[in-house]
XYZ file of C-alpha atoms in Angstrom:
276
model
C -9.006 -30.054 -16.238
C -8.183 -28.292 -12.970
C -10.676 -26.806 -10.550
C -9.850 -24.249 -7.884
C -11.614 -23.449 -4.646
C -10.539 -21.740 -1.450
C -11.621 -23.926 1.457
C -9.698 -22.166 4.244
C -9.706 -18.392 3.847
C -7.702 -17.838 7.032
C -4.838 -19.927 5.681
C -5.179 -18.412 2.222
C -4.347 -14.980 3.628
C -1.882 -16.137 6.337
C 1.579 -14.903 5.417
C 3.954 -15.411 8.336
C 3.105 -19.100 8.954
C 3.672 -19.891 5.287
C 7.067 -18.151 4.956
C 10.281 -19.764 6.203
C 11.234 -17.984 9.432
C 8.304 -15.663 8.834
C 8.221 -14.772 12.518
C 11.151 -12.406 11.916
C 8.771 -9.863 10.422
C 7.713 -7.152 11.176
C 10.623 -6.879 13.632
C 13.168 -7.191 10.827
C 12.074 -3.799 9.488
C 12.468 -1.871 12.744
C 16.224 -1.304 12.855
C 16.841 -0.295 9.223
C 13.801 1.998 9.336
C 14.962 3.705 12.546
C 18.536 4.101 11.312
C 17.420 5.659 8.035
C 14.868 7.926 9.679
C 17.399 9.135 12.248
C 19.973 9.822 9.556
C 17.527 11.937 7.551
C 16.392 13.763 10.653
C 20.027 14.573 11.534
C 20.460 15.889 7.992
C 17.398 18.116 8.320
C 15.454 16.170 5.678
C 12.794 14.523 7.886
C 9.592 16.208 9.017
C 8.167 13.677 11.418
C 4.610 13.344 12.760
C 3.015 15.891 10.463
C -0.685 16.153 11.420
C -3.460 15.640 8.875
C -6.447 15.044 11.164
C -7.634 15.030 14.738
C -7.187 11.358 15.699
C -3.958 10.231 17.424
C -2.717 8.234 14.415
C -3.514 10.954 11.892
C 0.159 11.694 11.311
C 2.624 11.211 8.481
C 6.400 11.377 8.146
C 7.683 13.449 5.242
C 11.167 12.741 3.918
C 12.808 15.274 1.621
C 15.398 14.794 -1.112
C 18.467 16.944 -1.479
C 17.458 20.077 -3.359
C 13.986 20.774 -4.732
C 11.592 17.844 -4.927
C 10.565 16.555 -8.365
C 7.274 15.432 -6.918
C 5.710 13.393 -4.117
C 5.615 9.655 -3.448
C 3.103 8.413 -0.865
C 3.734 4.977 0.667
C 0.750 3.444 2.490
C 1.564 0.653 4.920
C -0.128 -2.705 5.254
C -1.079 -4.918 8.187
C -4.608 -5.977 7.143
C -5.983 -2.578 8.318
C -5.419 -3.931 11.864
C -1.728 -3.543 12.660
C 1.496 -1.555 12.293
C 2.223 2.114 11.658
C 4.447 4.408 9.616
C 7.735 3.971 11.516
C 8.323 0.424 10.215
C 8.974 1.541 6.660
C 11.150 4.693 6.681
C 14.041 2.990 4.860
C 11.773 2.290 1.865
C 11.925 6.010 1.091
C 15.547 5.613 -0.033
C 14.804 4.632 -3.614
C 12.472 7.508 -4.504
C 14.514 10.037 -2.511
C 17.617 9.200 -4.533
C 15.687 10.155 -7.664
C 14.652 13.511 -6.207
C 11.148 12.702 -4.908
C 9.813 13.600 -1.480
C 8.186 10.664 0.308
C 5.220 10.798 2.693
C 4.410 7.812 4.918
C 1.122 8.095 6.819
C -0.270 6.148 9.723
C -4.025 5.792 10.012
C -6.574 4.670 12.576
C -6.812 0.876 12.752
C -9.800 -1.442 12.857
C -11.819 -2.117 14.957
C -11.659 1.514 16.086
C -12.705 2.521 12.561
C -14.234 0.874 9.495
C -12.247 0.433 6.287
C -14.326 3.157 4.666
C -13.130 5.495 7.386
C -9.511 4.511 6.754
C -10.026 5.392 3.099
C -11.144 8.858 4.124
C -8.163 9.278 6.454
C -5.654 8.227 3.824
C -7.255 10.677 1.413
C -6.805 13.444 3.990
C -3.167 12.456 4.500
C -2.475 12.632 0.762
C -4.199 15.997 0.446
C -2.126 17.435 3.290
C 1.157 16.041 1.960
C 0.278 17.278 -1.537
C -0.150 20.800 -0.153
C 3.469 20.675 1.048
C 5.112 19.279 -2.096
C 4.537 20.411 -5.656
C 4.678 18.265 -8.772
C 3.357 14.832 -9.770
C 2.110 12.425 -7.143
C 2.958 8.729 -7.189
C 1.079 6.362 -4.897
C 2.223 3.007 -3.637
C 1.200 0.700 -0.834
C 1.700 -2.845 0.411
C -1.017 -5.418 1.133
C -3.836 -3.418 2.796
C -1.853 -0.388 1.691
C -2.098 -1.611 -1.892
C -5.861 -1.622 -1.470
C -5.756 1.936 -0.119
C -3.448 3.196 -2.870
C -5.632 1.880 -5.667
C -8.786 3.016 -3.872
C -7.445 6.559 -4.272
C -7.578 6.333 -8.079
C -11.220 5.241 -8.357
C -14.074 7.485 -9.381
C -15.313 7.526 -5.761
C -11.904 8.521 -4.398
C -11.982 10.962 -1.471
C -9.282 13.048 -3.208
C -10.066 16.459 -4.646
C -10.127 16.923 -8.420
C -6.921 18.948 -8.246
C -5.072 16.199 -6.374
C -6.470 13.458 -8.604
C -5.137 15.313 -11.636
C -1.628 15.246 -10.179
C -1.464 11.463 -9.749
C 0.950 10.167 -12.364
C 1.254 6.530 -11.332
C 0.081 3.997 -8.780
C 1.853 0.769 -7.797
C -0.039 -1.706 -5.622
C 2.304 -4.200 -3.998
C 0.579 -7.454 -3.029
C -2.657 -5.503 -2.716
C -6.019 -6.838 -1.588
C -8.278 -5.391 -4.254
C -11.488 -7.328 -3.582
C -12.570 -7.180 0.062
C -15.248 -9.860 -0.190
C -12.907 -12.788 0.681
C -11.926 -10.951 3.863
C -15.494 -11.404 5.058
C -14.801 -15.139 5.308
C -11.733 -14.789 7.559
C -11.523 -14.686 11.335
C -10.058 -11.189 10.946
C -13.489 -9.923 10.007
C -14.490 -10.032 13.671
C -12.410 -6.836 13.893
C -12.611 -5.596 10.315
C -16.418 -5.819 10.343
C -16.673 -5.749 6.546
C -20.197 -6.352 5.311
C -21.425 -6.760 1.757
C -22.253 -3.061 1.369
C -18.801 -1.965 2.459
C -17.082 -4.573 0.297
C -18.978 -3.304 -2.748
C -18.239 0.344 -1.911
C -14.563 -0.014 -0.982
C -13.101 -2.767 -3.228
C -11.052 -1.199 -6.034
C -11.708 -4.225 -8.261
C -15.432 -3.511 -8.049
C -15.077 0.213 -8.790
C -14.223 2.258 -11.853
C -10.717 3.692 -12.205
C -10.156 7.372 -12.861
C -9.882 8.256 -16.533
C -6.156 8.909 -16.221
C -5.377 5.912 -14.013
C -2.032 4.215 -14.575
C -1.593 1.205 -12.308
C 0.962 -1.555 -11.826
C -0.015 -4.564 -9.753
C 3.188 -6.075 -8.296
C 3.398 -9.246 -6.234
C 6.004 -11.755 -5.104
C 6.279 -14.901 -7.176
C 6.271 -17.117 -4.064
C 3.335 -15.401 -2.350
C 0.120 -17.144 -1.353
C -2.092 -17.977 -4.316
C -4.761 -15.571 -3.099
C -2.392 -12.600 -3.184
C -1.251 -13.508 -6.691
C -4.906 -13.844 -7.729
C -5.834 -10.508 -6.159
C -2.873 -8.949 -7.948
C -3.900 -10.179 -11.381
C -7.562 -9.468 -10.708
C -7.305 -5.696 -10.538
C -5.034 -5.365 -13.578
C -7.370 -7.600 -15.566
C -10.578 -5.780 -14.674
C -9.202 -2.252 -14.946
C -7.659 -2.949 -18.340
C -11.202 -3.563 -19.515
C -12.287 -0.224 -18.018
C -9.744 1.878 -19.879
C -6.931 2.173 -17.337
C -3.298 1.725 -18.296
C -2.252 -1.374 -16.365
C 0.545 -3.846 -15.900
C 0.863 -6.957 -13.781
C 4.131 -8.414 -12.526
C 5.189 -11.299 -10.300
C 8.695 -10.711 -8.952
C 10.583 -14.039 -8.822
C 11.732 -15.413 -5.475
C 9.930 -12.769 -3.424
C 7.417 -13.443 -0.662
C 4.871 -11.200 1.000
C 7.347 -9.532 3.353
C 10.457 -9.018 1.211
C 8.552 -7.988 -1.943
C 8.682 -4.361 -0.759
C 12.464 -4.297 -0.323
C 13.038 -2.995 -3.836
C 11.748 0.440 -2.841
C 14.882 0.948 -0.741
C 17.063 0.531 -3.851
C 17.170 3.439 -6.359
C 18.033 1.031 -9.186
C 15.529 -1.715 -8.426
C 12.803 -2.337 -10.973
C 10.102 -1.665 -8.378
C 11.427 1.835 -7.717
C 11.868 2.541 -11.405
C 8.356 1.286 -12.170
C 6.892 3.629 -9.556
C 8.779 6.631 -10.921
C 8.134 5.943 -14.619
C 5.269 7.408 -16.582
């Protein structure tokens, strides 16, 4: 019989120190993202820094396919709600764009300048604004904290309007943090400031999915045990609440390279996002 207990929550959610040469990220994303973004801008298919609110980081980049868009993909970045912004990920639009989807990538205000509940509201506003610019089905995806924010959008307390909710065809959470309560036991919470009330109100795993929710929880097979547990957790609970769910651990992928499949039109991650 095996028993499991997390004794060090900081280590349980520490990615870089537990990945070989993990210090290369996030810098490893900067050059390919800039090259791809610049190429699309030169081709007239990038609308950068589109405003969706009044705060400085309330901006998103919108990348357009050749011809009319089949719909909209929204990619929500990670960084534990504390770090990073939209420009690190532009190259991940390549997969959906090749299939004819427009891709919006928002930044949002970071903790401690805002609470996670406020970030949820900002991301909702970003999606609403992007949805007003692109017709058709909406497909949401996000990585780590972004996986939390993507799945938070398809709960019954989502900030999205009924019209926008009805357009969401699929959601893929990549290494998402779906239960915020463990975050309260990390040193990061000095800046996140999550309390019990916020954890209960903002954790997708503790909320009800929308009636039409279709969700894939995707994680790297070599990720920290807590990320694999958080991945399986949401799929398990939401299956019992009537959502259409799937859960997948991609072999030989860690927390940083698990998103790379979105840059490849033929990768299973891209095809999963665009199916259904």
